[in-house]
Short mmCIF file of C-alpha atoms in Angstrom, two decimals:
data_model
loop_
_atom_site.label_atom_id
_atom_site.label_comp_id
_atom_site.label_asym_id
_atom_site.label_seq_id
_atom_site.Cartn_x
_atom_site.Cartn_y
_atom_site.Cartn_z
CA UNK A 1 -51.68 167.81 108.13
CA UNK A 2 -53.83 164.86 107.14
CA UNK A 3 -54.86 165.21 102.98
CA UNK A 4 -58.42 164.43 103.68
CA UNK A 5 -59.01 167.33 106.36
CA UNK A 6 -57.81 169.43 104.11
CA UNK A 7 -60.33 168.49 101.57
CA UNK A 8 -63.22 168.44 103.89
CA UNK A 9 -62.41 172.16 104.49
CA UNK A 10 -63.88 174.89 102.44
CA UNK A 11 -62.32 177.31 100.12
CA UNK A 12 -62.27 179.99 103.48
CA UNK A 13 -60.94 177.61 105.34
CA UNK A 14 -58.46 176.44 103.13
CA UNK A 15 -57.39 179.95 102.31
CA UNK A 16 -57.09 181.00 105.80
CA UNK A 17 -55.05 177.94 106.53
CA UNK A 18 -52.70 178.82 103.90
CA UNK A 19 -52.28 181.92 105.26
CA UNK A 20 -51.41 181.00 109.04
CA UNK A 21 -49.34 178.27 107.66
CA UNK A 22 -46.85 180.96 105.67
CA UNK A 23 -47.05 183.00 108.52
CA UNK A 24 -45.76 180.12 110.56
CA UNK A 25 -43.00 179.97 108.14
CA UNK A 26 -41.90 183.60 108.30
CA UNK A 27 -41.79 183.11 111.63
CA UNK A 28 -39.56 179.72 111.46
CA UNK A 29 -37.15 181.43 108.79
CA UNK A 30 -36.70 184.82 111.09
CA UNK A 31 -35.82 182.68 114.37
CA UNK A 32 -33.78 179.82 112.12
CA UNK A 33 -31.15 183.13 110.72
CA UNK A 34 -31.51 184.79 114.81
CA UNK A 35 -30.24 181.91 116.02
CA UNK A 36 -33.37 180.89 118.29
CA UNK A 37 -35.14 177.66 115.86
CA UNK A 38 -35.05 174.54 118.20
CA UNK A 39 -36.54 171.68 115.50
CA UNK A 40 -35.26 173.11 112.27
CA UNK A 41 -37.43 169.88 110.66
CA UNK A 42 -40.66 171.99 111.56
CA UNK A 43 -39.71 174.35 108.76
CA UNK A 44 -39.42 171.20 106.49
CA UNK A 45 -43.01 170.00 107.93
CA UNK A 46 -44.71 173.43 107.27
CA UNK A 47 -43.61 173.96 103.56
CA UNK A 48 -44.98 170.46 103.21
CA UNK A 49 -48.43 171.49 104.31
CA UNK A 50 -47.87 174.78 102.53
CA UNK A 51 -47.53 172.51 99.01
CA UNK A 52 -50.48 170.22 100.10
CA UNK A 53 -53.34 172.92 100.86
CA UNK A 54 -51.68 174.68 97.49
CA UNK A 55 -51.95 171.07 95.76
CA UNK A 56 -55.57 171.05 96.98
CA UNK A 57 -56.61 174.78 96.18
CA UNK A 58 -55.36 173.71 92.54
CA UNK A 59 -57.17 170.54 92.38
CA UNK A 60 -60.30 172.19 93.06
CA UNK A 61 -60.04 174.75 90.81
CA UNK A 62 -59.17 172.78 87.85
CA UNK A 63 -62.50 170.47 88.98
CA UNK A 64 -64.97 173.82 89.29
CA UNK A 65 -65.97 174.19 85.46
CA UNK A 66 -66.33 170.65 84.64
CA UNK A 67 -68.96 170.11 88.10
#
């Protein structure tokens, strides 16, 4: 996921990105121990987007009482 969609989004849409993205990693991490992951490098990929919308969520944050 590309940094500067992520910042475009809002707070909702960050937060329900976040959301479907751990989901999405559940899921990875169930079918990875059953035996059934095809691209194991997609569970690398989605805790890298996981940290990024986190990194952004922060960032934001720490910018809300200084604006």
């Amino acid at each position: 996921m590309d940094l500067n969609k992520i910042r475009k989004m809002t707070d909702q849409e960050r937060t329900a990105e976040l959301e479907k993205m751990q989901q999405e990693l559940f899921n990875l991490r169930f079918q990875h121990v059953t035996g059934q992951l095809e691209n194991p490098v997609r569970m690398r990929e989605v805790k890298r987007d996981i940290a990024r919308v986190k990194t952004i969520i922060r960032e934001k944050e720490l910018e809300g009482p200084q604006a």
